[in-house]
XYZ file of C-alpha atoms in Angstrom:
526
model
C 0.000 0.000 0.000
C 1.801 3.353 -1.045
C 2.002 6.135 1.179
C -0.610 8.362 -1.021
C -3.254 5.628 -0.812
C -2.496 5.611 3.187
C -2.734 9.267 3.771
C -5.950 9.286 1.666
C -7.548 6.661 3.457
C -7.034 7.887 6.790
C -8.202 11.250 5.629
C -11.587 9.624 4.667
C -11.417 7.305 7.794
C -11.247 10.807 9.927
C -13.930 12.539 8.481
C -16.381 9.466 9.228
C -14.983 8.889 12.790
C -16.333 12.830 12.781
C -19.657 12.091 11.701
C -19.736 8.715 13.551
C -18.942 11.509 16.614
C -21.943 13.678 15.479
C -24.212 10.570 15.623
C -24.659 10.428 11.909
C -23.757 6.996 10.761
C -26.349 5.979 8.511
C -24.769 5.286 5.407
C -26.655 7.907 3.436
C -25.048 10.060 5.726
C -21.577 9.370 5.108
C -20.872 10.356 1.703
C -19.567 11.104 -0.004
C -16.379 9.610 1.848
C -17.727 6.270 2.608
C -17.859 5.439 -1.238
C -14.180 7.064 -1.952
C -13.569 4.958 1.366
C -14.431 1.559 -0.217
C -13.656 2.577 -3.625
C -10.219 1.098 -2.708
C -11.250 -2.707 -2.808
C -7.979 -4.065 -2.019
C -6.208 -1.896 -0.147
C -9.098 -0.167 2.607
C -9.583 -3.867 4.224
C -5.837 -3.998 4.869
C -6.078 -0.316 6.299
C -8.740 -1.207 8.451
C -6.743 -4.367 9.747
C -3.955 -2.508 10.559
C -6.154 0.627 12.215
C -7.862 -1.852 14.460
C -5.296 -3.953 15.746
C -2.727 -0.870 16.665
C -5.500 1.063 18.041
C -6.829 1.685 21.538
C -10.071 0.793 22.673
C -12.235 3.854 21.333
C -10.356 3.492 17.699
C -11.053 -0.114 17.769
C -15.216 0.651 18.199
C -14.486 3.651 15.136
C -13.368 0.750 13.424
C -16.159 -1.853 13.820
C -19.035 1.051 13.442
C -17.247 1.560 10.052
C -17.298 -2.040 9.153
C -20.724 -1.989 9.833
C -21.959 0.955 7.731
C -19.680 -0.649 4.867
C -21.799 -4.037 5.049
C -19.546 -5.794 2.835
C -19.002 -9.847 3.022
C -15.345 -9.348 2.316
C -14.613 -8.063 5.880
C -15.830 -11.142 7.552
C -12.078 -12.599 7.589
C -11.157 -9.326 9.974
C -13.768 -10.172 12.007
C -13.686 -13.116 12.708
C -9.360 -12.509 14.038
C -10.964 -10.065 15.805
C -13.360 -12.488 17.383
C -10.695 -15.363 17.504
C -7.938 -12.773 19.152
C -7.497 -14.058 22.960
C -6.127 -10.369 23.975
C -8.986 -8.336 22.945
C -11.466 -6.859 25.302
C -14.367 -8.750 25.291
C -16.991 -6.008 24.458
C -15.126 -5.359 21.328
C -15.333 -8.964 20.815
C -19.040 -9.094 21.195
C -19.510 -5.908 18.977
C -17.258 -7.701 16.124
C -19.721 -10.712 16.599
C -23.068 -8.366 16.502
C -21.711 -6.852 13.097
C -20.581 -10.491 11.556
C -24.056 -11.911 12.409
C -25.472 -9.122 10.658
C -23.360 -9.602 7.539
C -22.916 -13.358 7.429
C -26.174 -14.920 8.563
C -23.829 -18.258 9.057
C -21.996 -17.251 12.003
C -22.998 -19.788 15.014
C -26.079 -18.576 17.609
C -24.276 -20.490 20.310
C -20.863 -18.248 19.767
C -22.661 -15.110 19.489
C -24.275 -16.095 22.780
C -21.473 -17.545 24.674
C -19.110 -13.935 23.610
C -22.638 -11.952 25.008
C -22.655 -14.174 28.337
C -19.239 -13.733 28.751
C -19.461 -9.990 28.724
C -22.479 -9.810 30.642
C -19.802 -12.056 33.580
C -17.348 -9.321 33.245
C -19.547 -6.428 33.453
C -20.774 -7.997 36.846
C -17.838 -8.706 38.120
C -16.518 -5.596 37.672
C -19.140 -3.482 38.871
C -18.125 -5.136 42.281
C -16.196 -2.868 44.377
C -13.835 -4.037 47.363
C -12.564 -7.349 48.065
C -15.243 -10.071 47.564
C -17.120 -11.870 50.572
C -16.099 -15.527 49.884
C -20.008 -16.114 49.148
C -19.642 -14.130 46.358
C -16.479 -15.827 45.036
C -18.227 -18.647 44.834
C -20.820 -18.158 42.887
C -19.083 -16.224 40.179
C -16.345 -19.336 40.481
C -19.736 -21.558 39.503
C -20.558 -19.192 36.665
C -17.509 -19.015 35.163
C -17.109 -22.013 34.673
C -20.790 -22.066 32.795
C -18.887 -19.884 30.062
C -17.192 -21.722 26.880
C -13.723 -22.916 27.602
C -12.420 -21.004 24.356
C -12.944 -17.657 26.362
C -11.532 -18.444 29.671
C -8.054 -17.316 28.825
C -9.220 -13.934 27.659
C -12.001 -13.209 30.217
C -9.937 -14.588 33.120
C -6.835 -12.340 31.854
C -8.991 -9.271 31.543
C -10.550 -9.280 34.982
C -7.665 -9.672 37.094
C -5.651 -7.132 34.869
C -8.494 -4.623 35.796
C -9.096 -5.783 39.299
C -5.792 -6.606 40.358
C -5.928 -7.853 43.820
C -9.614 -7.792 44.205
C -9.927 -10.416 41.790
C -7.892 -12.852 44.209
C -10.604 -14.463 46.034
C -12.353 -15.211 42.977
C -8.992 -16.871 41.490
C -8.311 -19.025 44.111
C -11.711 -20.994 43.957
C -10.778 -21.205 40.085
C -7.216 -23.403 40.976
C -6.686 -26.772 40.586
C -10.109 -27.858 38.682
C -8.299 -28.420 35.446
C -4.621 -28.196 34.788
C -4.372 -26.325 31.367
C -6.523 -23.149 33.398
C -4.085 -24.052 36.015
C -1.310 -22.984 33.330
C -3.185 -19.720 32.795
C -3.684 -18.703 36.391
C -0.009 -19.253 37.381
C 0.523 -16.677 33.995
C -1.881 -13.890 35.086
C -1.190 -13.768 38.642
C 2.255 -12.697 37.660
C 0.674 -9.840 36.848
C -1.058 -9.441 40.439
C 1.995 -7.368 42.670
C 0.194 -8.967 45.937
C 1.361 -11.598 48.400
C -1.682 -13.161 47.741
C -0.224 -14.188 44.132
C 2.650 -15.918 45.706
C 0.258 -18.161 48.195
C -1.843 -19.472 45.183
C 0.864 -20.447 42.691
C 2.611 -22.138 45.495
C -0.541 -23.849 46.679
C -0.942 -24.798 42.891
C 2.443 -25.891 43.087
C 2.484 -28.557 45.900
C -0.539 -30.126 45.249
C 0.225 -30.659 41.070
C 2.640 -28.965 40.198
C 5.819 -30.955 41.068
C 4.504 -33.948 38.066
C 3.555 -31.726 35.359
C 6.485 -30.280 33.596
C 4.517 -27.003 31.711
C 3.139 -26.084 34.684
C 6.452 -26.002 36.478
C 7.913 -23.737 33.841
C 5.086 -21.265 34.404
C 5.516 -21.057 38.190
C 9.143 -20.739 37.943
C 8.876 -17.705 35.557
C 5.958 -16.127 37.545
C 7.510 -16.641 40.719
C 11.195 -14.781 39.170
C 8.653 -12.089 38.027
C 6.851 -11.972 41.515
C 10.332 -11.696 43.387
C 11.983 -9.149 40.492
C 8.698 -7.371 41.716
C 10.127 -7.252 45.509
C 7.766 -9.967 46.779
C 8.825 -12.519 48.858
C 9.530 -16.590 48.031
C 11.670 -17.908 50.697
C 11.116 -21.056 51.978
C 9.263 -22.300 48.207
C 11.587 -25.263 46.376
C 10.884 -26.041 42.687
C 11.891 -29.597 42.225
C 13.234 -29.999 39.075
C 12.243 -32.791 36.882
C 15.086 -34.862 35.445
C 15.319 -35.612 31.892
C 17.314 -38.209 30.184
C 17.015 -37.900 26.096
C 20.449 -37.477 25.137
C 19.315 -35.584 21.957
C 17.357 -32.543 22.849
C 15.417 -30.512 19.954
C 17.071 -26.983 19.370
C 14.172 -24.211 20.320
C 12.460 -22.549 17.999
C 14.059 -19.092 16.781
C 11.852 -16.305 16.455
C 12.454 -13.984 13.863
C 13.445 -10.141 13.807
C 12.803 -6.505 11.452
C 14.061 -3.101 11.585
C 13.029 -0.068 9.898
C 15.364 2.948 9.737
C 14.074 5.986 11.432
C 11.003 8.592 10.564
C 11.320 12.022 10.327
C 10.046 12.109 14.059
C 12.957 9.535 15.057
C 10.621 6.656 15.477
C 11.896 3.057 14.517
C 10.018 -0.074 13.871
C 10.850 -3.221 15.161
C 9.048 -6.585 14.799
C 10.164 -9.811 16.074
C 8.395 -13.036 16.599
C 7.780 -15.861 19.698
C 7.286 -19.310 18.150
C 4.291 -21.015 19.559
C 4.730 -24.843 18.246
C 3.070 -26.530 16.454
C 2.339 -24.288 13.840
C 1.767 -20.113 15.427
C 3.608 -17.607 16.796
C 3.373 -14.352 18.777
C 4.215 -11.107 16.622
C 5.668 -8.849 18.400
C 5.259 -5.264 16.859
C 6.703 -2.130 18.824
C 7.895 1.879 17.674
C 10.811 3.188 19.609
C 12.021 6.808 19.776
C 15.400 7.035 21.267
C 14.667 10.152 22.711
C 11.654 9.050 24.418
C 11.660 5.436 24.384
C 8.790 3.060 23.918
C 5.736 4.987 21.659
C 3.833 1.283 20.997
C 3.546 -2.073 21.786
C 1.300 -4.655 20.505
C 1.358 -8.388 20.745
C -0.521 -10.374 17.865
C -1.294 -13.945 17.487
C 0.108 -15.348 13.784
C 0.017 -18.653 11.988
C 3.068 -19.129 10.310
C 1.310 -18.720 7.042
C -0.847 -15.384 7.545
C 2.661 -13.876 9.602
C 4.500 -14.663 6.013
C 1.805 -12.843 4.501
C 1.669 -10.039 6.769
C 6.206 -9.794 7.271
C 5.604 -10.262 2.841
C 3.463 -6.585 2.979
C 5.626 -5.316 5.476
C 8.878 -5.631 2.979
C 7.521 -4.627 -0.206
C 7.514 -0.741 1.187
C 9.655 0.943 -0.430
C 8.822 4.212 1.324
C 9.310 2.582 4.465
C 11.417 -0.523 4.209
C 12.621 -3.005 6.616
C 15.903 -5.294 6.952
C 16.214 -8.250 8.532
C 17.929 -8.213 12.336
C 18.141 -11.303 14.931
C 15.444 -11.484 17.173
C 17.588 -11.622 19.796
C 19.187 -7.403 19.086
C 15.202 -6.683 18.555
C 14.622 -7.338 22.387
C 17.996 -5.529 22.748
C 16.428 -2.564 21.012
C 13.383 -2.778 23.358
C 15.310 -3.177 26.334
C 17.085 -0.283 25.747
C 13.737 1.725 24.885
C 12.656 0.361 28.084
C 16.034 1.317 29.998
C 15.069 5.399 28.150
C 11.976 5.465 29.667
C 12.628 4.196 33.173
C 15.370 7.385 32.968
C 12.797 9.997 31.992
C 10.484 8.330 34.395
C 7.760 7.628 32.545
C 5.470 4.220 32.390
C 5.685 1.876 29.256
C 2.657 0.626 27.534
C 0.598 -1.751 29.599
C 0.792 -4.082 26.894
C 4.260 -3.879 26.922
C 4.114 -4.879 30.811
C 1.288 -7.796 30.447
C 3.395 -9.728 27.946
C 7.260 -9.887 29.092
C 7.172 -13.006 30.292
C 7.606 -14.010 26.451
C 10.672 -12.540 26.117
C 13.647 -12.042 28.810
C 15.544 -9.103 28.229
C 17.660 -10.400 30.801
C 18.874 -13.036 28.911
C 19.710 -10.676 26.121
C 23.291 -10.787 25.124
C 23.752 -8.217 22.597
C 25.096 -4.738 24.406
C 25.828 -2.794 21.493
C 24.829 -1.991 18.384
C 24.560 -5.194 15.594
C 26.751 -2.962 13.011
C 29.421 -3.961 14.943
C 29.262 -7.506 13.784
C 29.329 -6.785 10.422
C 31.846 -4.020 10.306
C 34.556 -4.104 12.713
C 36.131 -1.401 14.506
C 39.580 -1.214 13.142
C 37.746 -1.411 9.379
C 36.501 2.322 10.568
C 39.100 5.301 11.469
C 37.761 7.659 14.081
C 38.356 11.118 12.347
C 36.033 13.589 11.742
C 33.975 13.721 8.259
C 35.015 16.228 5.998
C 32.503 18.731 4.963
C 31.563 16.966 1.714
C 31.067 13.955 3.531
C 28.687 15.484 5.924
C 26.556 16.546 3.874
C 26.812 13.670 1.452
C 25.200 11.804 4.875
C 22.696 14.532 5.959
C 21.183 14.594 2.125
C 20.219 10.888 2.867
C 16.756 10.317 3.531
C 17.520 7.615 6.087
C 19.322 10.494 8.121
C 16.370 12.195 8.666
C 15.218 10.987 11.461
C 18.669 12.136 13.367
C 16.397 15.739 14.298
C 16.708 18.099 17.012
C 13.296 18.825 18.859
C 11.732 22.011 17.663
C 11.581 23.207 21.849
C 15.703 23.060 21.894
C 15.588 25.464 18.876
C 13.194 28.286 19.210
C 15.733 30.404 20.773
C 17.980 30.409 17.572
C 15.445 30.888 15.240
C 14.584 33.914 17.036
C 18.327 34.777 16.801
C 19.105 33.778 12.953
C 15.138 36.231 11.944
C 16.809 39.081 13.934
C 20.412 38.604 12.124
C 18.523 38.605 8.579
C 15.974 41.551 9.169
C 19.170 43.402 10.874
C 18.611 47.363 10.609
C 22.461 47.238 10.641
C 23.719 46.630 7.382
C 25.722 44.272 6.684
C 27.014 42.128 3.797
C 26.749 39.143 2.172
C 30.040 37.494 3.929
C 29.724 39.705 7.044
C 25.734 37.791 7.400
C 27.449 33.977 6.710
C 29.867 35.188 10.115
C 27.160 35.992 11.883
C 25.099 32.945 11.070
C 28.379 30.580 11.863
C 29.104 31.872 14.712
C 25.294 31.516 16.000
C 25.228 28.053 15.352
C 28.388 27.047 16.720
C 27.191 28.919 20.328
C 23.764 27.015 19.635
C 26.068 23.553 19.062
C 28.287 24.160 21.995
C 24.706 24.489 24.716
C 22.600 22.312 22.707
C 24.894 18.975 22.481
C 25.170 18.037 25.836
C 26.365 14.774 26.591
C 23.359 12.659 26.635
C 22.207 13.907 23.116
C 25.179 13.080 21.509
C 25.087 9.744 22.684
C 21.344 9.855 21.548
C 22.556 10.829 18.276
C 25.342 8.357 18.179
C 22.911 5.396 18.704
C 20.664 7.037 15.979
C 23.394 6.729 13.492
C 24.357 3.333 14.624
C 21.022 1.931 13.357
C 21.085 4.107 10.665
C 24.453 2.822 9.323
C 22.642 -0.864 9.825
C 20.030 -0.366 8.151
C 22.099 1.174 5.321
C 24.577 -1.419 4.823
C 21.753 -4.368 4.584
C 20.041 -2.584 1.925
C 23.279 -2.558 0.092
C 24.416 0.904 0.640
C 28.040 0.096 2.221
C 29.535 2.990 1.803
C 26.885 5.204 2.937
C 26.378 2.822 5.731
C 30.378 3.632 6.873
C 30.098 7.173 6.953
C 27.441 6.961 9.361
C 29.624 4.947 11.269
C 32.584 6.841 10.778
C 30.513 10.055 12.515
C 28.941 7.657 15.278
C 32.328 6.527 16.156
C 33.723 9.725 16.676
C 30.792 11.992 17.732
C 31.499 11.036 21.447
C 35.663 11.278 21.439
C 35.732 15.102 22.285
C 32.612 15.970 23.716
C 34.309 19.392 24.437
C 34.292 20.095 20.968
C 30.851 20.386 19.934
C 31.240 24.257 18.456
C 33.707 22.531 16.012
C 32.161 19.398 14.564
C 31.177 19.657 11.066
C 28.586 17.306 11.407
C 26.791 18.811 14.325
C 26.796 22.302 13.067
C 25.263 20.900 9.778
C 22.975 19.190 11.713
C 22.084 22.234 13.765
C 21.630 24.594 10.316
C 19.093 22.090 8.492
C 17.355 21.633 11.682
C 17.171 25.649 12.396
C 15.876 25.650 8.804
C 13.458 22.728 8.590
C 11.747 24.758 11.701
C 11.643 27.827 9.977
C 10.173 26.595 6.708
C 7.126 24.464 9.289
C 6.967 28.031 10.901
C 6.460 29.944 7.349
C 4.312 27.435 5.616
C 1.658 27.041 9.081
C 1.167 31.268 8.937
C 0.886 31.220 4.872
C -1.868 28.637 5.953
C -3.875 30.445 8.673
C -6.412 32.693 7.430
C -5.486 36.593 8.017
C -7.803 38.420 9.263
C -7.121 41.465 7.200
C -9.247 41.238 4.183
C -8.245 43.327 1.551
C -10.482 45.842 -0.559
């Protein structure tokens, strides 16, 4: 899908989430977008697809009150993933399953009913506030386990996410009726920060856990989680099971994908968990090394629709993506992680509900994976000559490597006053002026932490270069990387910052002249 087709279909999509907003979403009421909408058979079912499963909750309901209006057959495969997708909220679930019996008169009575009973549990269940009376417990116990097996995982997992601790008595009349919910509950309570959590698993654990291999695996890793979490475990042994096949099956290796950086400095990474026999877990997450983790979403794939998908994903041109180990990917996200823990901020929830698919702890990569492929000694830490720079900076790739607009109002203000001077100068006397402006801004502006920002930025950059082919490209921008950070004292001097800082300066001043040509004046001319 090419990047004109995207930016007209969310235009369209935008202007009906408007009039869905203004309560107007009879179909006769949405054109004439809703027929430009559609007009793009192949492409707007994709969009939607996409739309859905990265949005939040509210986007997600946009989406299915769109689907709706549309009426079309052809969008019964998106809803039934969304119906099939163990991590979405029920409601939406039930909504997907309202519009699909609509459409397709085929869809089963008993599904649509077991998705509405379900809801109607959670609603009631949630409405309760406080910790349950064990009378209470028990009888939503009983009806739970009234609903359809297929939506225990994803009811179960909501409830106690929203709940938290309050779900607990609830939970613990749940253990050890069957051992594959068993499985679950040890998984979810992880989630649960409460000492409470660490009673049930090991309650679960001595009376059947100690036989059953799987569910030994889950209550070490929730137990590591529970204690990483400060919570106490002393006293709790996990007898290990001895196995004796002297040929063991290597694991399944998850694959990994990069993008280069946006203009805003965001990066793409997607990497898989295998989930034998024949699925996996997508992974799909946007990091900003300035800011760290923007998204996180966590998809269930068969290995056929995820080659379908990762095949999209690579024909983008605009856009592309390499290949990277899937290993580095969690690298990447640790590190995102690591940003956001500095600026104290909180990561997606997401994010936090699934880790315990991938341990960033056993992570070995600790540096860039450019250094792999070209070694240090291949690169000579000197500085680029001005050619070179802007050879690099005219890259598209590059330009995500962007100073925020916030760090550079105060030179823009400083560079307007040096051009509408009342003193006159000339044409050399201006370029002084202007030099000498940006190598003061330089010196303030690259503190140590943004440099090393910027290094890591180029890093990836020089990556992503070199496995599209682009080798020499890709060791300038590691040539500048490598020596960015060896005199930090020097900032006023480097070539390549001062470039940097000019186009930046610039690119700000061009948004700045092109949003007033844009806003209507309110001097109207006779």
């Amino acid at each position: 899908m090419g990047k004109k087709v995207k930016e007209e279909l969310s235009s369209f999509f935008n202007t009906l989430v408007e009039k869905f907003k203004r309560r107007t979403s009879a179909p006769e009421n949405l054109e004439p977008e809703l027929s430009k909408f559609i007009s793009f058979k192949k492409e707007y079912p994709f969009f939607l697809k996409k739309k859905f499963f990265k949005g939040d909750k509210e986007t997600q309901s946009q989406v299915l009150t769109l689907i709706s209006a549309i009426n079309d057959k052809s969008l019964c495969f998106l809803l039934r993933e969304m119906i099939e997708d163990k991590f979405l909220d029920i409601e939406i679930k039930v909504q997907a399953a309202n519009i699909m019996s609509f459409i397709d008169k085929n869809l089963p009575e008993a599904l649509l009913l077991s998705l509405r009973r379900a809801a109607s549990f959670k609603e009631i269940f949630c409405s309760k506030k406080g910790v349950l009376p064990e009378d209470e417990a028990q009888t939503l116990a009983e009806n739970f386990f009234e609903l359809n097996r297929d939506i225990w995982p994803g009811i179960l997992n909501q409830i106690v996410s929203e709940m938290q601790e309050y779900s607990l008595p609830f939970v613990s009349r749940l253990i050890l009726k069957d051992p594959a919910l068993d499985i679950l509950i040890v998984d979810i309570l992880a989630k649960v920060i409460h000492q409470k959590s660490v009673e049930l698993i090991k309650e679960i654990h001595d009376k059947s856990g100690r036989e059953n291999a799987n569910l030994n695996n889950a209550i070490k890793k929730s137990f590591f989680l529970l204690k990483q979490r400060g919570l106490g475990t002393e006293g709790i042994s996990l007898k290990e099971k001895v196995e004796t096949p002297v040929f063991r099956p290597q694991p399944l290796k998850g694959e990994g994908y990069v993008s280069s950086l946006d203009p805003e400095g965001n990066q793409l990474v997607i990497f898989t968990h295998p989930t034998p026999p024949k699925g996996l877990i997508l992974f799909q997450t946007v990091i900003n090394y300035d800011e760290g983790i923007m998204d996180f979403r966590g998809l269930e794939f068969t290995k056929k629709s995820f080659r379908s998908y990762i095949a999209e994903q690579l024909s983008n041109k605009e856009f592309p993506l390499v290949e990277a180990d899937s290993q580095y990917c969690k690298f990447l996200l640790r590190e995102a992680s690591d940003r956001m823990q500095v600026l104290k901020k909180s990561p997606p929830q997401e994010y936090v509900d699934l880790q315990k698919f991938f341990d960033e702890k056993k992570v070995s990569f600790e540096e860039s994976l450019i250094y792999q492929i070209i070694k240090r000694d291949e690169i000579r830490e000197k500085e680029l000559s001005e050619s070179q720079v802007k050879k690099l900076l005219d890259l598209p790739e590059l330009k995500g490597v962007c100073i925020k607009s916030e760090r550079l109002e105060k030179y823009l203000n400083q560079l307007n006053e040096i051009e509408t001077s009342k003193i006159i100068l000339n044409k050399y006397q201006k370029e002084e002026r202007v030099t000498e402006l940006l190598e003061e801004a330089a010196k303030e502006i690259f503190d140590k932490g943004l440099i090393r920002i910027i290094r890591r930025k180029l890093e990836e950059i020089s990556y992503v270069l070199y496995k599209l082919g682009n080798e020499e490209e890709s060791k300038l921008s590691l040539t500048e990387a490598m020596f960015i950070e060896k005199d930090l004292e020097a900032q006023g001097k480097n070539l390549f910052l001062i470039e940097l800082m000019k186009r930046s300066v610039l690119r700000l001043k061009k948004i700045k002249e092109e949003r007033e040509k844009e806003e209507p004046s309110l001097i109207y001319k006779l």
